XYZ file of C-alpha atoms in Angstrom:
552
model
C -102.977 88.728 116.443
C -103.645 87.454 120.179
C -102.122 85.938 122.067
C -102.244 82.270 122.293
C -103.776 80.821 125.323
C -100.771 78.880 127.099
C -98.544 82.181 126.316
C -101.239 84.261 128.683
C -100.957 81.160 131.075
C -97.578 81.702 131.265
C -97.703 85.196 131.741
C -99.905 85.189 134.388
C -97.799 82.288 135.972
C -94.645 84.910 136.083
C -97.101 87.742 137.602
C -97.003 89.458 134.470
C -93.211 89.259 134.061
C -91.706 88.468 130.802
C -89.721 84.852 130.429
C -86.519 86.741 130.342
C -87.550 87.657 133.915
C -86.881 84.250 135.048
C -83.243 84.051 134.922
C -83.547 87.283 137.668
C -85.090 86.074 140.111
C -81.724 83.798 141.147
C -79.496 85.769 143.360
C -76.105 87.566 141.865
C -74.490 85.860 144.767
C -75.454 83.074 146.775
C -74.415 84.005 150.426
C -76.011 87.308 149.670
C -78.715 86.474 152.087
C -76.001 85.627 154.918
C -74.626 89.325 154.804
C -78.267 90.516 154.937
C -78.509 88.615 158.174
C -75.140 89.400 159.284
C -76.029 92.750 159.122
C -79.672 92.242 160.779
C -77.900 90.354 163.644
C -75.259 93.024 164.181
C -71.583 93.160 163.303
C -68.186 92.506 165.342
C -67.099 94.948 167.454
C -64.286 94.843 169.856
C -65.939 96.802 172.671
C -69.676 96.410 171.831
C -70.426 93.381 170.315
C -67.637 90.664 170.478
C -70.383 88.099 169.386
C -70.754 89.829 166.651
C -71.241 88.413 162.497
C -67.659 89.102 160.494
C -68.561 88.974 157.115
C -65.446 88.044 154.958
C -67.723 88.468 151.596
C -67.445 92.336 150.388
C -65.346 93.155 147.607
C -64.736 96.471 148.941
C -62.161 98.607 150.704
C -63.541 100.760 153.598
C -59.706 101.459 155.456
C -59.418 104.646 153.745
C -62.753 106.139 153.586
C -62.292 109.166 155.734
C -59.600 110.082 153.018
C -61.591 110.028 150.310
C -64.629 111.676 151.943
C -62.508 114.259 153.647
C -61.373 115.171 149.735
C -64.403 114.955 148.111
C -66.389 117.340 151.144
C -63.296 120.502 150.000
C -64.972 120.026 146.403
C -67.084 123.181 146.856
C -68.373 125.672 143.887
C -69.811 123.120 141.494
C -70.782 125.310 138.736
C -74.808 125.222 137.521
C -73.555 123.167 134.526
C -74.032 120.068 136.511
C -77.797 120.090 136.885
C -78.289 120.014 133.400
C -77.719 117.651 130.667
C -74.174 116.271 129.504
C -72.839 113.862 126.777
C -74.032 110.389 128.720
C -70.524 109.238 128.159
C -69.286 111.153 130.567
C -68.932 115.030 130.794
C -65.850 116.559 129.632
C -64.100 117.831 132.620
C -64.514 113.823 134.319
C -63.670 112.145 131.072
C -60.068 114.423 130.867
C -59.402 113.884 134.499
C -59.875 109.835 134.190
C -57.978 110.088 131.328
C -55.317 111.821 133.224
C -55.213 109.366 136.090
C -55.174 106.293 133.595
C -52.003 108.054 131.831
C -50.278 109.204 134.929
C -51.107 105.675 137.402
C -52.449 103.034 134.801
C -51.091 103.107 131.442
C -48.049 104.848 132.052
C -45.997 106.576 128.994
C -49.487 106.008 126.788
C -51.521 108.328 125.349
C -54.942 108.357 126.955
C -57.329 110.823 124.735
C -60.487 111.748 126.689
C -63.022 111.212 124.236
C -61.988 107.204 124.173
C -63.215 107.337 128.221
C -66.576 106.449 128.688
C -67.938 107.174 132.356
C -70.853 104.797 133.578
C -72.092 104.413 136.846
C -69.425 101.645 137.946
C -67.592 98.882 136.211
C -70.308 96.042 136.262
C -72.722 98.531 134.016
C -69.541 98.997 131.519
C -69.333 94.998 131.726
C -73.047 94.901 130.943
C -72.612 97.787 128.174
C -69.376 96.291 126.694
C -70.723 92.385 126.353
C -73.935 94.015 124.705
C -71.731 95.473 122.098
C -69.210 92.838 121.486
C -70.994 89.542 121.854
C -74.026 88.082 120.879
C -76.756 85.997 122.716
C -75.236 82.095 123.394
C -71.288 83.195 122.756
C -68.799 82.663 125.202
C -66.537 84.638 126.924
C -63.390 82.847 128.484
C -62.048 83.978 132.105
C -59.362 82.270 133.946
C -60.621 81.323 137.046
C -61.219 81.414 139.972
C -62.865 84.829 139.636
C -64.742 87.508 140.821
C -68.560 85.402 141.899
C -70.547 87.869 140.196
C -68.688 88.117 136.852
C -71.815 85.585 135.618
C -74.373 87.750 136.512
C -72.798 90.831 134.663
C -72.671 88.824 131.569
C -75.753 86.820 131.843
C -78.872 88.545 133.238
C -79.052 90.996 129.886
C -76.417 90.182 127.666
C -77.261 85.779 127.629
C -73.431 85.787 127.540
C -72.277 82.486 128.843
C -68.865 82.355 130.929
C -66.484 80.127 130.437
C -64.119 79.264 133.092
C -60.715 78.223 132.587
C -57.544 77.459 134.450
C -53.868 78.060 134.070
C -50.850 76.460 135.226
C -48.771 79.636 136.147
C -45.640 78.112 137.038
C -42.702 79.746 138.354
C -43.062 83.331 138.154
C -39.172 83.658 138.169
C -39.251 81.762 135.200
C -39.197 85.140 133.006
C -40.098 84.146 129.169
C -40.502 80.711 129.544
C -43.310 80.902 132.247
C -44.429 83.749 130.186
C -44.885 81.652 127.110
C -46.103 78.517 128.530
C -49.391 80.669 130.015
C -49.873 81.913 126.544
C -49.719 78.721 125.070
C -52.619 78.016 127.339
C -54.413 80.487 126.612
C -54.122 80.111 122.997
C -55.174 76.935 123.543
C -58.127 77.832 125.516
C -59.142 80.470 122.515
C -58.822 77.428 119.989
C -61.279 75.057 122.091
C -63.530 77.676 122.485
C -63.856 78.969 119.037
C -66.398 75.881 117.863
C -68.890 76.800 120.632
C -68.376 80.528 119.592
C -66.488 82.796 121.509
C -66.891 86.466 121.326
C -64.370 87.635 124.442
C -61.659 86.623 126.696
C -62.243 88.634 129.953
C -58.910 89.323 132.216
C -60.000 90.055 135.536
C -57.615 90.780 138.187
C -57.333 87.262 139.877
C -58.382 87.091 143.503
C -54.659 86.905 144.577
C -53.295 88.657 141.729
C -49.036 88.011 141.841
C -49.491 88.828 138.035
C -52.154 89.065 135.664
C -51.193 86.573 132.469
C -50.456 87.944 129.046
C -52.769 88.719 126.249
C -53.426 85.716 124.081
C -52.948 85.948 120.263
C -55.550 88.384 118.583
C -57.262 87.650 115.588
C -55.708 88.769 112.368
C -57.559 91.673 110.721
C -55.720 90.458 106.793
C -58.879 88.761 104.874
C -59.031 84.774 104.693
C -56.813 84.490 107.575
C -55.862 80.809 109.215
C -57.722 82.088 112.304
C -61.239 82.732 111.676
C -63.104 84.041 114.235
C -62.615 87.351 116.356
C -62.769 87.584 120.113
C -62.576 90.610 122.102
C -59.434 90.843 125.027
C -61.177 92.705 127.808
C -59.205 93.642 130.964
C -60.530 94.593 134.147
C -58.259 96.257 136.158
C -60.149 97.726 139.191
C -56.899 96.679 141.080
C -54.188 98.204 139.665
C -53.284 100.578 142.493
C -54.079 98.009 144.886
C -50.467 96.853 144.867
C -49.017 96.545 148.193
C -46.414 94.938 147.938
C -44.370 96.765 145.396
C -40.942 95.094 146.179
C -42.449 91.622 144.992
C -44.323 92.296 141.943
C -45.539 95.367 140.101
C -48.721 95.990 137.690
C -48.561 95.889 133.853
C -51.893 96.865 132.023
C -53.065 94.888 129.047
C -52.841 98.148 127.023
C -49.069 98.160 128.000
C -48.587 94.859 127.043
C -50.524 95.071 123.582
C -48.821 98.212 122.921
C -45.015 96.447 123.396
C -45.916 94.059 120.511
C -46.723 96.740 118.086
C -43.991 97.855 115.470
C -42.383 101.224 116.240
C -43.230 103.370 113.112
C -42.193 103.069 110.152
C -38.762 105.244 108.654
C -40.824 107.149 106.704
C -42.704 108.184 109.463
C -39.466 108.421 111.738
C -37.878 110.706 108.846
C -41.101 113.470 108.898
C -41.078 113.752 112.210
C -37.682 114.823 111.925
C -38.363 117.016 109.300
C -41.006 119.030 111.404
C -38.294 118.989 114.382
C -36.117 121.216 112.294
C -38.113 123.314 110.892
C -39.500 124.206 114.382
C -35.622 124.426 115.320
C -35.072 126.827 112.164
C -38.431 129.151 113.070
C -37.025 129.183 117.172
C -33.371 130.821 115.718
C -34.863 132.878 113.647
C -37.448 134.354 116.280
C -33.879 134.295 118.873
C -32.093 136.973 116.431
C -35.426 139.130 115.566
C -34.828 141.469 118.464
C -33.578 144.331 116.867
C -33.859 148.041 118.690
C -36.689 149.328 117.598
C -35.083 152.864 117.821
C -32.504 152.024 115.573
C -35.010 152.279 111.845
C -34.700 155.986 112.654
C -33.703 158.373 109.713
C -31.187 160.837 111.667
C -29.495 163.139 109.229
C -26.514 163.254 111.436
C -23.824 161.013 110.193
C -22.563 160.379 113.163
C -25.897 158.865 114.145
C -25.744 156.682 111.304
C -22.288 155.415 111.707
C -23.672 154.357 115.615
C -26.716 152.615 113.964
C -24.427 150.759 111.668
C -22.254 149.373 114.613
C -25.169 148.771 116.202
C -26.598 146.712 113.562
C -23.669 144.801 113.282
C -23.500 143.745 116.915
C -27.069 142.865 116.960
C -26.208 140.378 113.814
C -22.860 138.997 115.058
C -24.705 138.751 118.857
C -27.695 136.825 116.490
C -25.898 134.408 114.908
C -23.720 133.484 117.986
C -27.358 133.022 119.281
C -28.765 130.898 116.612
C -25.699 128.979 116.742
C -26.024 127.955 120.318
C -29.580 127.044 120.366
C -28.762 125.274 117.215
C -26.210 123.175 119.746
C -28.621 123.115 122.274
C -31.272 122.144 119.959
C -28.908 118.696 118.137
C -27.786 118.034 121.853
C -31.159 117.708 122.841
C -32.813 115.835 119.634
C -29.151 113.453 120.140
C -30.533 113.365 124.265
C -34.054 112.023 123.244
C -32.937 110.070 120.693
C -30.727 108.266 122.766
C -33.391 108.003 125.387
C -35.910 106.803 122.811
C -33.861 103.889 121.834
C -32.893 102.996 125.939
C -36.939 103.185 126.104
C -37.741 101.258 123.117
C -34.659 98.233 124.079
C -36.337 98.086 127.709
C -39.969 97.591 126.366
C -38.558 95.243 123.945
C -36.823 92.926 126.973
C -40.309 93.931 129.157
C -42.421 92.607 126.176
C -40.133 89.190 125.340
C -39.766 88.768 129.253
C -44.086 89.232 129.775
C -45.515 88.275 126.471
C -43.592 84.713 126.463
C -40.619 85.775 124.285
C -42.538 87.979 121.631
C -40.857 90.743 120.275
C -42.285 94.178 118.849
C -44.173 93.301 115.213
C -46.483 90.148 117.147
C -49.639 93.094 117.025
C -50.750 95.777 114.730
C -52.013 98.822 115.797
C -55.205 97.936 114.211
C -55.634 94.599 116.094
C -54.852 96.862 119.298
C -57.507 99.316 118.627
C -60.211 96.958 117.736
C -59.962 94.006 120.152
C -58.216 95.547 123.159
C -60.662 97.129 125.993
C -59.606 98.545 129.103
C -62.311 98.564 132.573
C -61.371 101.115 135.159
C -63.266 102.297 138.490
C -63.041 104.431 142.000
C -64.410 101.473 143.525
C -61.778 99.334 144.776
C -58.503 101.672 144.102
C -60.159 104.390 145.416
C -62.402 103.137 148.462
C -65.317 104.680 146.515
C -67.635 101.775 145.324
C -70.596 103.881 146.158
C -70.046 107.026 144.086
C -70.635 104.614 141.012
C -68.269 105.697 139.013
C -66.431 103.540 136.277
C -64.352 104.056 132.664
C -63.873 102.245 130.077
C -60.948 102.796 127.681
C -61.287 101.870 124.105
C -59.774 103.092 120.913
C -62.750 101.204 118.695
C -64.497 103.505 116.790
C -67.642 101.604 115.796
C -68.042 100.412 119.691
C -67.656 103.750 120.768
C -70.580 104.936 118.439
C -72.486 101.830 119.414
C -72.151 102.675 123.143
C -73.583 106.590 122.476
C -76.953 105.019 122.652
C -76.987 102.742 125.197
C -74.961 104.858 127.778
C -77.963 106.603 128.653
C -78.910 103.834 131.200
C -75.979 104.007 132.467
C -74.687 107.331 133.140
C -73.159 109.173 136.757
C -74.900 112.369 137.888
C -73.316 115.633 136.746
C -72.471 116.453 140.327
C -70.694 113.265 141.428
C -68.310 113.659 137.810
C -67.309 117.378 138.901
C -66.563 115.642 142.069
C -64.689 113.259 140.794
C -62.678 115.573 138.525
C -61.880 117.419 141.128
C -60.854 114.759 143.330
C -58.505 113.523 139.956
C -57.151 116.218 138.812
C -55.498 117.458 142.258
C -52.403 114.864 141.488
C -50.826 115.489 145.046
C -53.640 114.119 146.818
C -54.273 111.076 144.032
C -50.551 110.188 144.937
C -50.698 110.617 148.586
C -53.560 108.955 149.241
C -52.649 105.535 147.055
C -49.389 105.539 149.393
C -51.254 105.804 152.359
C -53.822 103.321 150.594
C -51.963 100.428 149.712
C -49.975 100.952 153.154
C -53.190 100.218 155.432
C -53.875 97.139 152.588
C -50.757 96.270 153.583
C -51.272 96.207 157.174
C -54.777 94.386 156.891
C -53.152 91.689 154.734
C -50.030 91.212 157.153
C -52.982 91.235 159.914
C -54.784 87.976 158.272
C -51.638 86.573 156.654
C -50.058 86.008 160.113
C -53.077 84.735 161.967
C -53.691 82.194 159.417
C -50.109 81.177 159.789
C -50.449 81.054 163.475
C -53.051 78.658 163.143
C -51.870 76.694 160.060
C -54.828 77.090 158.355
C -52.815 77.330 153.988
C -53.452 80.379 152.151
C -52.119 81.668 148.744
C -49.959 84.720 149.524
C -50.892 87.885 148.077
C -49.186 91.189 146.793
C -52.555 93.096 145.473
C -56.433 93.383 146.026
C -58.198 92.799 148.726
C -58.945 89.246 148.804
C -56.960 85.951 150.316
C -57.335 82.299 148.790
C -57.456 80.033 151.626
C -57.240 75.803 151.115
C -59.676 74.176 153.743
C -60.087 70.809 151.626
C -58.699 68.349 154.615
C -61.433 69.730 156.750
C -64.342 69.035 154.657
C -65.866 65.653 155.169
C -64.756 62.170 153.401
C -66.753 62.775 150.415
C -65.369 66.117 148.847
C -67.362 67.379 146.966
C -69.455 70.886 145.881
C -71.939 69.985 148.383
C -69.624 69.071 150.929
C -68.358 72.591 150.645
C -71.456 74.259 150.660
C -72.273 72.119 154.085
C -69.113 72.764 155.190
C -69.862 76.613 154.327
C -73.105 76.954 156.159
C -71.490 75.607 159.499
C -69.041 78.134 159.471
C -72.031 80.853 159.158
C -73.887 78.841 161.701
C -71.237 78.009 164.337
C -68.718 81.179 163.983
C -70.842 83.840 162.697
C -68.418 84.688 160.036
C -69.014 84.492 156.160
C -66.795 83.360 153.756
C -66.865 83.331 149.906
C -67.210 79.793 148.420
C -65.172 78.568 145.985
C -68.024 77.078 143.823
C -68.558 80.700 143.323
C -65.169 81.581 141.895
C -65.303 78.233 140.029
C -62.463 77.066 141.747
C -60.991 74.062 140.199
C -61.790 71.619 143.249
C -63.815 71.941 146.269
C -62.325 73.375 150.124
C -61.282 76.570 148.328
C -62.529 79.829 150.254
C -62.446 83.545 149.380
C -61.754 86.085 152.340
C -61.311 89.608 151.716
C -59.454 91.871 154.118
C -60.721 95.197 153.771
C -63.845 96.042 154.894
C -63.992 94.450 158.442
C -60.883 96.414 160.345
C -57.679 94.642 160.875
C -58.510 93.164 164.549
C -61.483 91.421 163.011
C -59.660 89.677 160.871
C -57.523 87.691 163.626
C -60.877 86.999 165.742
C -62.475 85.739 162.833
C -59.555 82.943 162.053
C -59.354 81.948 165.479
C -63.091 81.343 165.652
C -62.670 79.567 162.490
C -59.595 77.557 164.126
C -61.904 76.981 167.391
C -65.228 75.739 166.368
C -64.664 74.637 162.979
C -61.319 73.219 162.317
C -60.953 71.015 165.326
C -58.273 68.565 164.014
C -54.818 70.529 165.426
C -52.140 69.256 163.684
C -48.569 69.670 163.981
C -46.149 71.564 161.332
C -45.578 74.498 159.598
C -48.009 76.449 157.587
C -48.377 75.186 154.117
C -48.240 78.382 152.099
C -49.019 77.294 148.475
């Protein structure tokens, strides 16, 4: 059939593009065409170019790039094997090494199997994959917010996935349980209001000043004609969780962690086999500790004499046997008593972990089924790992039917053969991982204490930090009278214009209010940062006023 005449209209209106085109042609992100002219222009530098553009806009960590480049140059010997073709998931050797570091760094004291990694070429094509798989055209997926500015365009250009912002009241984090279950009450509550427009997804990115990422709301119930109706996916991005520099503050808990607190342990029966196989293992070790008789000793010698010494001998060898089954036997119920007592310290402090995180909730809130089917992990070199452009990212899912579903599509998607070797390489040499994460969230550290104080200095209010890269900085008494989103973006474009520096706005992040700004502290060096808030200070912010800092 042709086509009808206002369809080839059309077409030829879009240059031949298809309608879906149209919703590409609007930037990812809107000061995108700032940084190109930042860039054009020429950026800060202390000796060169003090006049120079400080662009405050990349999500990206550049302080420890020599580290990772150094490592990744003594990766020498890739075998032939990686010019040819691999499972697009990810070849073998990267898959167990991302496993490894997820295990060892991420989801510590779980179980990572290899073949539930899937390697794609960075976490926004996982996003892209994942949404594909899990949502449908028109759904929703809920994200607190503010968030990551182009978290829309992963879920919108392909998948028509429509974000839906959020906001929590965290309280006080010293608060334990109660703040704990007051967040999931919200989020709960977000699921409910959700659920009419159809919701497919709540997404739990790391928040731009992460002090803790909120629990995991309640997941659908898997038993048939259940209360709650509809199934959502929890999806957690955690491209941050080594980013942690300030340890003594707050520490990282995955969403698999948490998930995995409110399962049941297993049941008796399954408690009572497991014994069962320890001692027959026990048994088989005694036995194979007495079989060590002389060999020389099955012998015939006619000489009684001979015999008599055999004899003797014999019985040594079974007296010095069964003193040795005996003590491994010891050895064996000290140590089963030693892990069992372990086991239950381990289980009591996951229990109080999980009531003091998960608002209260003890083990029992989640089947294992629920966890394996709704709960999705996102990891990537970019951020943790200074490595954004190696394009390497994982995704961790137990799902079965997603991970068939994503066999398919991951060949869009894939990392070269050479970069994974790489990377395994670069994984698997644990020393070095370690090391450089110290060293890592150290110089985070030191960028953050760099802006932190200069902000202070020039009472400009921020939201204190303990992870990332990124600071959350109020500027709503500066904007004009009327405050509003464009009053920001005016606001915005005069600090491009007047102190060459670029700042994330918050109508990106969909903060709550206008005069909210993003800054991240990572991929300008440290001495930028304190030239770029007094130029801020300088031309911008011209009302001094007395008083401390508000720090919120």
């Amino acid at each position: 059939m042709a086509p009808a005449a206002d369809t080839k209209v059309a077409a030829d209106d879009r240059g031949g593009c298809s309608v879906r085109s149209d919703r590409l042609l609007k930037p990812a992100l809107s000061y995108i065409a700032e940084f190109v002219k930042a860039n054009a222009g020429g950026l800060w530098d202390a000796e060169k170019k003090k006049d120079g553009w400080i662009p405050l806009v990349v999500a990206e960590n550049k302080l420890a790039n020599s580290l990772v480049l150094e490592r990744l140059e003594a990766a020498k010997g890739a075998p032939s094997s990686v010019l040819n073709y691999s499972s697009m998931k990810g070849m073998p050797e990267c898959q167990a090494a991302m496993a490894g570091l997820l295990e060892r760094h991420v989801v510590p004291g779980h179980k990572v199997e290899p073949g539930n990694v899937v390697i794609a070429a960075g976490a926004g094509a996982l996003l892209d994959s994942l949404f594909w798989c899990i949502c449908d055209a028109g759904e929703g997926v809920l994200i607190p917010a503010p968030y990551y500015p182009a978290f829309d365009n992963d879920l919108q250009v392909k998948c028509s996935v429509q974000p839906l912002p959020f906001y929590l009241k965290e309280g006080d984090p010293e608060a334990g349980p109660v703040a704990a279950a007051a967040i999931r009450a919200q989020l709960d509550g977000a699921v409910v209001s959700a659920a009419a427009r159809g919701i497919a997804a709540i997404a739990r990115p790391n928040m731009l000043s992460p002090r803790a990422l909120p629990p995991l709301p309640t997941l659908p119930n898997l038993t048939p004609h259940s209360p709650l109706c509809y199934s959502f996916s929890a999806c957690s991005d955690e491209v941050y969780a080594l980013s942690m520099f300030k340890p003594e503050e707050a520490k990282f808990t995955s969403a698999i962690t948490l998930a995995q607190q409110l399962v049941p342990p297993p049941p008796p029966e399954m408690k009572k086999q497991r014994s069962r196989l320890a001692s027959f293992f026990s048994r088989q070790r005694s036995a194979a500790a007495g079989d060590s008789s002389d060999d020389s000793s099955s012998e015939e010698d006619s000489d009684e004499e001979e015999e008599v010494r055999a004899k003797k001998k014999a019985e040594r060898e079974a007296k010095k046997a069964a003193r040795a089954a005996k003590k491994a036997a010891a050895v064996e119920a000290a140590k089963k008593k030693a892990e069992e007592e372990e086991a239950a310290r381990k289980a009591a402090e996951a229990a109080a972990e999980a009531a003091k995180v998960n608002g209260g909730l003890a083990p029992g809130f989640y089947s294992q089924e629920q966890v394996d089917t709704y709960v999705h992990l996102l990891y990537g070199l970019s951020k943790d790992f200074c490595a954004s452009g190696l394009r390497v990212g994982a995704l961790y899912t137990r799902n079965k039917r997603l991970q068939q579903a994503l066999d398919p599509i991951s060949v869009f998607t894939g990392v070269s053969g050479h970069t994974q070797w790489a990377v395994a390489q670069l994984l698997d040499d644990q020393e070095w991982v370690s090391g450089f994460l110290q060293q890592n969230q150290k110089l985070l550290r030191e960028s953050y204490d760099v802006l932190a104080e200069a902000l202070e200095e020039e009472k400009i209010p921020y939201v204190p930090a303990v992870a990332g890269m990124f600071v959350w900085i109020d500027l709503r008494k500066w904007l004009p009278e009327k405050k509003d989103w464009e009053a920001e973006r005016k606001f915005w474009q005069r600090v491009c214009d007047d102190c060459k520096i670029i700042l994330t706005p918050g109508h990106d992040c969909h903060a709550a209010e206008p005069g909210h700004f993003r800054l991240c502290f990572a991929w300008m060096p440290p001495v930028a940062l304190k030239e770029a808030v007094q130029r801020l200070r300088k031309r911008v912010l011209e009302d001094e006023e007395e008083g401390e800092c508000v720090i919120q």
